[in-house]
XYZ file of C-alpha atoms in Angstrom:
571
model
C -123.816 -51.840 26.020
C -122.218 -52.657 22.574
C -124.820 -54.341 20.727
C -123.570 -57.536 18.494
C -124.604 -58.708 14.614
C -126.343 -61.212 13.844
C -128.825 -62.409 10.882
C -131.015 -59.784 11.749
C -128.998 -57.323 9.384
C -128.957 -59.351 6.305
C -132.988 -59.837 7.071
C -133.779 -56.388 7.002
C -131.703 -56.431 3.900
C -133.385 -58.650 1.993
C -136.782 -56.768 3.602
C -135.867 -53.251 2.452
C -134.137 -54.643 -1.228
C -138.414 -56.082 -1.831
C -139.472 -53.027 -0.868
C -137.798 -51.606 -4.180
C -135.258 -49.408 -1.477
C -131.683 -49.782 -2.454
C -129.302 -51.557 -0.402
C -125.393 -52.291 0.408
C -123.148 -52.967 2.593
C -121.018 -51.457 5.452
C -118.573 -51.839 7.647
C -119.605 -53.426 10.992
C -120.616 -51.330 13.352
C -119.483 -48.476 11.169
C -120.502 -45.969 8.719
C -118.548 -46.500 5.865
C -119.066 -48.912 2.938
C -117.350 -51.669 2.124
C -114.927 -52.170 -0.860
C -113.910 -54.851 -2.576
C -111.885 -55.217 -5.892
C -113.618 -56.266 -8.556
C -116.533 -57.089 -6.510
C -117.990 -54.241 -4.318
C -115.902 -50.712 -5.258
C -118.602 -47.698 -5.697
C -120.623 -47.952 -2.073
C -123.579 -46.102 -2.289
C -123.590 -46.306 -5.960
C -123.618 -50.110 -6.336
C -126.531 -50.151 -3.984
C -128.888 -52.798 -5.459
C -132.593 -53.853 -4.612
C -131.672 -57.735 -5.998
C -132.511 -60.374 -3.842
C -129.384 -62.377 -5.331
C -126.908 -59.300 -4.966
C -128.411 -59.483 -1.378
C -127.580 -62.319 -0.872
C -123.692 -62.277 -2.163
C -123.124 -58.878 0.113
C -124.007 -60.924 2.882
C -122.630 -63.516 2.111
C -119.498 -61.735 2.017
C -119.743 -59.799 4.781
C -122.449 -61.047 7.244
C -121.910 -58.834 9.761
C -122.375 -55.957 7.640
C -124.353 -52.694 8.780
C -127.800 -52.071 6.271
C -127.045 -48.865 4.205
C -129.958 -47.699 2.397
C -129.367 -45.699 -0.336
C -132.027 -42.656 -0.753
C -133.471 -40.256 -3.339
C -135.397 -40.587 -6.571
C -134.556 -44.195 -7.205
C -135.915 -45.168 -3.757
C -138.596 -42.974 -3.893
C -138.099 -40.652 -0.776
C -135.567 -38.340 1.007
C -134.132 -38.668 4.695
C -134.633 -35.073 7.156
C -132.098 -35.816 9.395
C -132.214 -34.009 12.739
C -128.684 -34.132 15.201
C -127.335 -32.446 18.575
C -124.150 -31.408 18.742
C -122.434 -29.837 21.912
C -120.338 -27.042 21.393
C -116.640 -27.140 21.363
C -114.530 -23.913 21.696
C -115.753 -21.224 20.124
C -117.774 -23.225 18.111
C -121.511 -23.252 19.074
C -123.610 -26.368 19.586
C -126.157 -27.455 17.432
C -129.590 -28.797 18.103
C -131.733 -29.651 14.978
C -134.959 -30.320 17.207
C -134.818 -27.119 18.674
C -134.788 -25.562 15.355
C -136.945 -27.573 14.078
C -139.524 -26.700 16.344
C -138.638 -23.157 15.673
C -139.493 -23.163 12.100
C -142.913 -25.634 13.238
C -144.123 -22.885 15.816
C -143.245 -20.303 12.859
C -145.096 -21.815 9.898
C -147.761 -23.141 11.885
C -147.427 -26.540 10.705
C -145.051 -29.354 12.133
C -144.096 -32.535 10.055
C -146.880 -35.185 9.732
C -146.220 -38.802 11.024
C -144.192 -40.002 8.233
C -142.020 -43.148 8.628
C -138.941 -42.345 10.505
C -136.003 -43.772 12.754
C -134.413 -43.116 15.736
C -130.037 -43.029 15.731
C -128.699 -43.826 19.035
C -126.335 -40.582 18.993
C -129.858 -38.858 20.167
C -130.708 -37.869 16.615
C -133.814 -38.871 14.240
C -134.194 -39.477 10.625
C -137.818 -38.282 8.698
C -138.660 -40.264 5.416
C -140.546 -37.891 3.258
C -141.814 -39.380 -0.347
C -140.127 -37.833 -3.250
C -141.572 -34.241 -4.090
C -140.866 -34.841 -7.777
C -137.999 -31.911 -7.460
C -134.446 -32.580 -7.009
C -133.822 -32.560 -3.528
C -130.103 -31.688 -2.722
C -128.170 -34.310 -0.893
C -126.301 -32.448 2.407
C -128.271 -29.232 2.839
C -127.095 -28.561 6.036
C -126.926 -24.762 5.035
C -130.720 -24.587 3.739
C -132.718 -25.459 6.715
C -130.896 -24.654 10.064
C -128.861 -25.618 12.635
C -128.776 -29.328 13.332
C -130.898 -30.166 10.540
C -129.450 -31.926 7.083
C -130.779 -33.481 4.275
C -129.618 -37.301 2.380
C -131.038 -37.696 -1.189
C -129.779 -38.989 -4.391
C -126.806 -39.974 -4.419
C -126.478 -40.529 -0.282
C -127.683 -43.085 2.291
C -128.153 -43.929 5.730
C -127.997 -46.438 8.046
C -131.031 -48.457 8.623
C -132.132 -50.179 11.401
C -131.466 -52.503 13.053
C -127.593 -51.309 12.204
C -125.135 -51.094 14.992
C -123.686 -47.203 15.188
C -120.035 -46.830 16.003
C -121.238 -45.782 19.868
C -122.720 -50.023 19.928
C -126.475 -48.350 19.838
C -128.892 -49.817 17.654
C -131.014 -47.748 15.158
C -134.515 -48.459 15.410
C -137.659 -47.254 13.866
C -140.092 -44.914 14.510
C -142.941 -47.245 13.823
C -143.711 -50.260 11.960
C -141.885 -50.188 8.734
C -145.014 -52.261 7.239
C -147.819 -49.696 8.234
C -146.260 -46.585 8.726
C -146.668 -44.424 5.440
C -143.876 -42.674 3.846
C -145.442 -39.578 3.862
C -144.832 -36.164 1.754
C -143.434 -32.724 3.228
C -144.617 -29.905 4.836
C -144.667 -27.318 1.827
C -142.065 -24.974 3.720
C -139.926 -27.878 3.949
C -139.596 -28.443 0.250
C -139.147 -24.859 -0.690
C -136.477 -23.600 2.258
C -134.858 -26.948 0.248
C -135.596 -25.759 -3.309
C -134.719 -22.092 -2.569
C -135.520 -21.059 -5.977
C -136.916 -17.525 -6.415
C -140.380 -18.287 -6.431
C -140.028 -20.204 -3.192
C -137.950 -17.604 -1.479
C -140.838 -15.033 -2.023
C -143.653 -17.893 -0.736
C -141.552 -18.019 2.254
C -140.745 -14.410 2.887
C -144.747 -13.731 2.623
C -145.589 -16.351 5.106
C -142.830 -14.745 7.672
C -144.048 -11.220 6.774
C -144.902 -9.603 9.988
C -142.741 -12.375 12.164
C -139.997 -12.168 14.020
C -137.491 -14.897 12.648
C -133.941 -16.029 13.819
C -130.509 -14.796 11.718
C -130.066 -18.544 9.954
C -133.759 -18.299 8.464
C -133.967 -14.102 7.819
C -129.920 -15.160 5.901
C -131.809 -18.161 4.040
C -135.131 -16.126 2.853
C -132.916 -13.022 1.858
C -133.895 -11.049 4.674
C -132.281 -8.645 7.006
C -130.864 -10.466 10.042
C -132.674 -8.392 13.145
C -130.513 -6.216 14.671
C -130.985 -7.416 17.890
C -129.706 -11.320 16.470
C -126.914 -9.208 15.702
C -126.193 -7.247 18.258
C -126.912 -10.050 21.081
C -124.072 -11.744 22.280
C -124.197 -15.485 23.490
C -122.732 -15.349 27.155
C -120.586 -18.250 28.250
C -121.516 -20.204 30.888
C -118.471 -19.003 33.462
C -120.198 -14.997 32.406
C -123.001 -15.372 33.153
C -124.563 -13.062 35.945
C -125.298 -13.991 39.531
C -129.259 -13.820 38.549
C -128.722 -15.907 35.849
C -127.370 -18.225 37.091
C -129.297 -18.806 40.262
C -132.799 -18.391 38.180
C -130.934 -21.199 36.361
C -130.369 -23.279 39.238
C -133.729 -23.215 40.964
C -135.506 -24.416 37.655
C -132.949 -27.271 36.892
C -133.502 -27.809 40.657
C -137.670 -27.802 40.827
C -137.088 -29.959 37.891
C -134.934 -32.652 39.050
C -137.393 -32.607 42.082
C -140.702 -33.117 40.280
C -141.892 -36.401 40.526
C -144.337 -38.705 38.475
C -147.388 -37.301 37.324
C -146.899 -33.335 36.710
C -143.300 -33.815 34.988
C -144.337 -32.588 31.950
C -146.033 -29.569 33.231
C -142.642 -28.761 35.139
C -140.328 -28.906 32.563
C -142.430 -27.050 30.442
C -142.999 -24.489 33.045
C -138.904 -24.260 33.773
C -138.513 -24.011 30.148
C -140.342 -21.256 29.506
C -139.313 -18.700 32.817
C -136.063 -19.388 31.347
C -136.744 -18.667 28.050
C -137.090 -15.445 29.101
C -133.920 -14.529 29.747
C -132.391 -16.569 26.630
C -134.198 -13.816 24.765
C -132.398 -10.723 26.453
C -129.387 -12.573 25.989
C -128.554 -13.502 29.833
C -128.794 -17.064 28.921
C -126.982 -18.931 26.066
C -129.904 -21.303 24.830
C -127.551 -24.555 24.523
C -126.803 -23.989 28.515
C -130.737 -24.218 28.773
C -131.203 -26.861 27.314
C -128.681 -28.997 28.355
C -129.064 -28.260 31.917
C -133.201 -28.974 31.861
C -132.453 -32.092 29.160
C -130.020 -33.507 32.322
C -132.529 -32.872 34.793
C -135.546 -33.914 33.189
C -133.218 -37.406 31.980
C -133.153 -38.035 36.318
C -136.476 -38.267 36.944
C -137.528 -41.812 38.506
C -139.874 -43.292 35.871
C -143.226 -43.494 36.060
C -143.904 -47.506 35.436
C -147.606 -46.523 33.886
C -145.630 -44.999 31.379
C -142.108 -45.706 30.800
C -139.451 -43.876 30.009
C -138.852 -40.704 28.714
C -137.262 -40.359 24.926
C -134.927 -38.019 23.798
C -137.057 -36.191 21.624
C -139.921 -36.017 23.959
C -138.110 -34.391 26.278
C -137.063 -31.844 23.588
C -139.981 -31.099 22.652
C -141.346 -30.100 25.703
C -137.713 -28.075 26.410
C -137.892 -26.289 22.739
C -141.239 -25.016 22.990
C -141.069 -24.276 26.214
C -138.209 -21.750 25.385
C -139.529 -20.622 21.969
C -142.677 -19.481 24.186
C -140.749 -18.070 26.904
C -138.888 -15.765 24.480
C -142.291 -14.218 23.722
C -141.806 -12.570 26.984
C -138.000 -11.420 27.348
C -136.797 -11.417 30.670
C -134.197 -8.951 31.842
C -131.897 -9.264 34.300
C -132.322 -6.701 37.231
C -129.935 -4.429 38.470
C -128.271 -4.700 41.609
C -130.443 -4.210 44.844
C -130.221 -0.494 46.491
C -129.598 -0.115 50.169
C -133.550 1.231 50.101
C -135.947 -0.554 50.480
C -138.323 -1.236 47.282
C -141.781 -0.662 46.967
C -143.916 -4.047 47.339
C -145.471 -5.280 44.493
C -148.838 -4.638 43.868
C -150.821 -7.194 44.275
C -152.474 -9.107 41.337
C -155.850 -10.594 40.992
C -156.488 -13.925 42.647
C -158.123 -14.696 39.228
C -156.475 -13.015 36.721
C -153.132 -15.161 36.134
C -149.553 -13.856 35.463
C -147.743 -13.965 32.014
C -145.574 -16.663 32.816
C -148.719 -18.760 33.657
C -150.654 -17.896 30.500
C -147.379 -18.410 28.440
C -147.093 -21.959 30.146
C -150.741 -22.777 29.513
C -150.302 -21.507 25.783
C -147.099 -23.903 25.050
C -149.327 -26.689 26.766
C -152.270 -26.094 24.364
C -149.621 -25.905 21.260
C -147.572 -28.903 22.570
C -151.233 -31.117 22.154
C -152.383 -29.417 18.858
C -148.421 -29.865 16.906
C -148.774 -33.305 17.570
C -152.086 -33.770 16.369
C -153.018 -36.464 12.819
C -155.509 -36.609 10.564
C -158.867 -37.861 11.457
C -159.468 -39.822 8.970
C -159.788 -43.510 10.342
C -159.340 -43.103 13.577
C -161.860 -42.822 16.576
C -162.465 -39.496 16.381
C -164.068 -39.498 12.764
C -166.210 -43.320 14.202
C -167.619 -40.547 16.854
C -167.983 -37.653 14.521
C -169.765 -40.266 12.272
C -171.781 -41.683 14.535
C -173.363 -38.119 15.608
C -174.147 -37.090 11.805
C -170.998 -35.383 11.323
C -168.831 -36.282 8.274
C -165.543 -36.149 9.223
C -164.166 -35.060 5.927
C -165.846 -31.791 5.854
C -165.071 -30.805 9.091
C -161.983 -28.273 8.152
C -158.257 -27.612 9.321
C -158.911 -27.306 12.836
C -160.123 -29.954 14.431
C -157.066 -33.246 14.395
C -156.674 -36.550 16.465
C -154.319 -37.293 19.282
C -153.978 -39.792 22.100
C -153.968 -37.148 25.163
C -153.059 -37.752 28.401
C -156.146 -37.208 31.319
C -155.515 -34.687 33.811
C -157.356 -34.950 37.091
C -156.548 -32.517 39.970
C -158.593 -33.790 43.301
C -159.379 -31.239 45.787
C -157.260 -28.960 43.393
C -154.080 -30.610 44.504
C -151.254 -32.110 42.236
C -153.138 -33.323 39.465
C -152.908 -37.324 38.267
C -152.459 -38.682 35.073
C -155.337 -41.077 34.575
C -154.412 -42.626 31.455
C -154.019 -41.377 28.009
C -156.958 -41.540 25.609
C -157.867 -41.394 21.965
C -159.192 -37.641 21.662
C -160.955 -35.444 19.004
C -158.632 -32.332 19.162
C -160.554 -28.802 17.803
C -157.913 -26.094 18.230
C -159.031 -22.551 19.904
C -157.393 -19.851 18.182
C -157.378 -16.100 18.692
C -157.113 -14.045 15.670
C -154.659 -10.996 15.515
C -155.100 -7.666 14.192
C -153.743 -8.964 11.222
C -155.949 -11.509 10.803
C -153.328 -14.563 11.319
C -155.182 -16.894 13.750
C -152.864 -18.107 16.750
C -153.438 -21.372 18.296
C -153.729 -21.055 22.070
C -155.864 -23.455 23.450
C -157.263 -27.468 22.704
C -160.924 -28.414 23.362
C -160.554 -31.995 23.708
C -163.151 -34.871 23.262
C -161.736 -38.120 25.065
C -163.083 -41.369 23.586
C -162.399 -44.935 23.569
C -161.036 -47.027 21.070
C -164.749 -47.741 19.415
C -164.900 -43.355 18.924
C -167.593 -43.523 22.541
C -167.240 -40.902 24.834
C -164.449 -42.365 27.280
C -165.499 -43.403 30.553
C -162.895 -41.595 32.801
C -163.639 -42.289 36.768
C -162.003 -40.377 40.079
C -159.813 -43.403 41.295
C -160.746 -42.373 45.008
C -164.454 -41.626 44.360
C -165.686 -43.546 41.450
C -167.218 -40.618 40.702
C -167.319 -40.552 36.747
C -165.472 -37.276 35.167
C -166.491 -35.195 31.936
C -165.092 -36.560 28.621
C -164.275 -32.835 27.772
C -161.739 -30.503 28.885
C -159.692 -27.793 27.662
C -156.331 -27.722 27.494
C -153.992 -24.527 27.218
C -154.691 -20.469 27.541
C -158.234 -20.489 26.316
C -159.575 -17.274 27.123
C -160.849 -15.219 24.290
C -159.976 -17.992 22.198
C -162.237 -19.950 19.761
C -162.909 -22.666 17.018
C -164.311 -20.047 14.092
C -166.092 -22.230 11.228
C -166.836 -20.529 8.797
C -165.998 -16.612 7.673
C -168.193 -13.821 8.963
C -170.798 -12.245 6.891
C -173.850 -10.131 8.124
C -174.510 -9.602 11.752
C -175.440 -12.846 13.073
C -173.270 -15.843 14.794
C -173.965 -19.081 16.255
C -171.916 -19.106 19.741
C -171.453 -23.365 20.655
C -170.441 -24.815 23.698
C -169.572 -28.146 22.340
C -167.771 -29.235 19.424
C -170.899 -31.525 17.978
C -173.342 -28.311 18.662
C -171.206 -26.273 16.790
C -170.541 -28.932 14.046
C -173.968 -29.862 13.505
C -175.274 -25.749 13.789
C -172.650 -24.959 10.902
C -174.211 -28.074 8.875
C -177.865 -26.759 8.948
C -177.353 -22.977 9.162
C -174.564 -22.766 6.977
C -174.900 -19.623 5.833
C -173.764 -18.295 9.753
C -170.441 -18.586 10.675
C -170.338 -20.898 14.342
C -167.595 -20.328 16.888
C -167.148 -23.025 19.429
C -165.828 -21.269 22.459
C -166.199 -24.084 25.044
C -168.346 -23.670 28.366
C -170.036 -20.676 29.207
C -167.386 -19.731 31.664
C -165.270 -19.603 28.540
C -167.972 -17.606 26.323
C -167.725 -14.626 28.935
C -164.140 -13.777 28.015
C -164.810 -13.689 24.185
C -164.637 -10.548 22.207
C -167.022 -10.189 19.508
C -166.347 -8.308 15.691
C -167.958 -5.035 15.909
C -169.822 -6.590 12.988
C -171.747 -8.661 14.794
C -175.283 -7.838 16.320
C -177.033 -10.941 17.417
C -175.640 -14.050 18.994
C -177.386 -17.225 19.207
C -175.816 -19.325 22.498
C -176.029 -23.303 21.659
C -175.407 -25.695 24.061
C -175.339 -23.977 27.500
C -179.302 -23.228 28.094
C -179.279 -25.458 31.171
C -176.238 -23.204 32.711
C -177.542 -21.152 35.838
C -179.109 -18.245 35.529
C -176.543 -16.217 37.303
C -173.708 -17.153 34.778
C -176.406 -16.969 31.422
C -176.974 -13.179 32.479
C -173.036 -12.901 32.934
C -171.995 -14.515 29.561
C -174.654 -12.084 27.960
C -173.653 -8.937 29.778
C -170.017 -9.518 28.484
C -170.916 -9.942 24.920
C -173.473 -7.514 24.841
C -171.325 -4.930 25.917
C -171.453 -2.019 27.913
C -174.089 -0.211 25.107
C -175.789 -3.371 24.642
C -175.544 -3.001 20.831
C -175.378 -6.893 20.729
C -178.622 -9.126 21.468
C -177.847 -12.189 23.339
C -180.386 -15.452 23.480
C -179.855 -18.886 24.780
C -181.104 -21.735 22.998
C -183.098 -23.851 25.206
C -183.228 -27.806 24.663
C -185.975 -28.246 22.989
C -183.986 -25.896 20.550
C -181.056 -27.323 20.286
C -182.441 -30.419 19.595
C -184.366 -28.894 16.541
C -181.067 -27.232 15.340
C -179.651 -30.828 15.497
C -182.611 -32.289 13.748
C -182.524 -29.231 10.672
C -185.888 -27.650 11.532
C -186.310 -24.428 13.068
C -184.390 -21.321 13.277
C -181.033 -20.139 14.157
């Protein structure tokens, strides 16, 4: 559907020009500026924030698209994230999926900063000026898909018609949502200056990084980048290609309610084999992207958007390629050995990958908690939400319910207090694998989830992703002692009295059994879990007392913990 102007576009106009944002003139249902003799002949650079000059652009041209100029004078750059499908031998080009490459990589994805969507599928970030001269058109600075518009260029603003007869729209309110600054990597993979070149190459040291970013940082491109080539589609191998077909298949199947899980599942098996090279990447996603775009809508919920759905299919694969897949040779006339068989309870690789890129998918999209339910519930418990540290966000996460351990149901998505669970590797660098989530209502109460066949009422807690042996560390460790919560306000409130002693927050005791302790440590003090059964006390203390028993293990009891809450008593 072509969509037609009206006074809409000279409102948003005269909007964006009182804002102190630059505006002119274009084409309708173009991208090109007007031009005019003697009256409008420099585009972009007769961009004016005058209600009068408004007003005679307009007046001139009243269908004309918004263009907004950006950069200093406005006060904020555009990111500008496409797709492109390949043509020839040229590959395609998909700025969310590198985006969330170079997220997952520097542990840190953009914050919610004011934004549009274009209706080509793409999306435009407004990021406030960093006080350095961004470069208008960096295409070849941050990645496939992904370019830059700063002094000197502009975009379209909504509610502009594109050529295709798609509106642009934003993100968010224009009047609330905050132009926001960068990520830090952002700004210097822009800057590329020396200085920032070395910031970036030490936080990539030890990482595995694609050819575009290891050629930006002045890096070696891996050899296996190198090396790899990208099969085309007709190439591929008969395993391929079926392992292709059965995920786009149990995709397109899936219906409301464990769609997300699904794609994200499908994404990652196939990631697998993206990373040994018997998958081109683009194929992947476009095939899951088509499948996923079928799916009968849940009315609860809506439909799916673009970027949602990539995502889920970008992370999916990113995670996948963590565990390369190769493709098997042809089967011999003899029969092969059966498999053995695999622990009801332990669970395989692909499921713990899955599970991690579910625990990451709720943590990247995490905000500040600054005034927002969580920090009304952190408040009203005697925690102050400003202390609280880097890992612990807000979100509005969807509830989970699984009756009878069937096909689990979305209940509804809630505000949440997010604390991420992270493992720490030999290196030290702590990897997000897991969410302990705090569901609330809009007031920051615990929420009041019930079983819609039951009534029965459900916990407000749950935790989402691979969470064994992972954990919420506050604070560094030092001596031999450590406080060992199973709730996020235990913890919080045993790292305000004590602290002195670092406090993990490792979820229920079930999850406490599959931590491993520093060799450091000597004496653990469990918080929160003294009403667990016996039988699974004496479990979580045989596994972190370990098989010499050089760790002591006690329980606080409630009468305890309610002194540790209070201040008084000890550890």
């Amino acid at each position: 559907m072509t969509e037609k102007p009206g006074p809409e576009l000279v409102a948003a106009a005269a909007d964006y020009a009182a804002r102190g944002w630059p505006v002119f003139p274009c084409v309708a249902g173009q991208k090109i500026p007007y031009k005019e003799k003697d009256f409008f002949e420099h585009g972009v650079l007769d961009a004016k924030t005058s209600a009068y000059w408004v007003g005679q652009y307009w007046r001139r041209w009243p269908s004309a698209n918004v263009g907004l100029a950006v950069g200093e004078a406005a006060g904020f750059w555009v990111l500008d994230a496409d797709v492109k499908e390949a043509v020839g031998d040229k590959p395609g080009e998909n700025g969310f999926e590198t985006l969330a490459v170079l997220e997952g990589l520097f542990g840190e994805p953009l914050p919610a900063t004011l934004g549009q969507e274009t209706p080509s599928g793409g999306r435009h970030w407004l990021f406030k000026w960093p006080g350095r001269a961004v470069k208008n058109s960096a295409r070849s600075r941050l990645g496939p898909g992904l370019d830059t518009r700063s002094s000197g260029g502009y975009i379209l603003a909504a509610p502009s018609i594109h050529p295709n007869g798609g509106r642009y729209a934003w993100s968010g309110p224009v009047e609330t949502t905050p132009i926001l600054p960068a990520p830090e990597w952002v700004v210097r993979l822009l800057m590329g200056e020396p200085e920032d070149l070395e910031w970036l190459r030490l936080r990539l040291d030890g990482r595995e990084i694609p050819a575009f970013l290891a050629k930006r940082v002045g890096q070696p491109v891996p050899a296996a980048a190198r090396a790899r080539p990208t099969p085309k589609p007709e190439t591929l191998s008969p395993y391929a290609r079926a392992a292709l077909d059965d995920e786009v298949k149990t995709v397109r199947q899936t219906g409301p309610g464990n769609q997300n899980n699904a794609l994200n599942e499908a994404a990652f098996k196939l990631g697998g084999l993206v990373e040994t090279g018997a998958l081109p990447e683009s194929l992947v996603h476009q095939h899951l992207m088509a499948a996923a775009l079928s799916w009968a809508i849940d009315p609860r919920k809506g439909g799916w958007s673009h970027e949602h759905l990539t995502k889920i299919i970008t992370g999916g694969i990113a995670s996948g390629r963590k565990s390369p897949r190769d493709v098997p040779p042809p089967p011999e006339r003899a029969p092969r050995a059966a498999p053995r068989r695999r622990r009801a309870d332990a669970p395989t690789p692909v499921a713990v990958g899955v599970q991690i890129a579910a625990g990451r998918a709720v943590w990247s999209a995490r905000q500040p908690l600054a005034d927002t339910p969580a920090a009304a519930f952190l408040t009203a418990n005697g925690v102050n939400a400003a202390n609280v540290g880097p890992w612990f966000g807000f979100g509005e996460v969807e509830y989970l319910h699984a009756p009878d351990g069937g096909e689990p149901l979305c209940l509804g998505k809630f505000p949440a207090l997010l604390a991420g669970m992270a493992r720490w590797a030999d290196q030290g660098q702590p990897e997000v694998r897991a969410v302990n989530v705090t569901y609330l209502d809009g007031a920051g109460r615990p929420a009041s989830v019930h079983d819609p066949l039951t009534g029965e009422l459900l916990p407000s807690r749950a935790l989402i992703g691979a969470w064994h042996g992972a954990a919420v560390r506050l604070g560094k460790l030092a001596g031999d002692r450590l406080h060992l919560a199973a709730g996020v306000l235990g913890g919080l409130q045993a790292r305000s009295v004590y602290p002195a002693i670092p406090t993990w927050i490792a979820g229920p005791p079930s999850a406490m059994a599959h931590l491993a302790l520093p060799a450091a440590i000597r004496t653990v003090i469990v918080i929160g879990a003294g009403d667990a059964p016996e039988e699974l006390r004496a479990r979580v203390a045989r596994s972190l007392g370990g098989a010499d028993g050089r760790v002591t293990v006690r329980f606080a009891d409630a009468r305890r913990r309610a002194s540790v809450a209070a201040g008084s008593g000890h550890g």
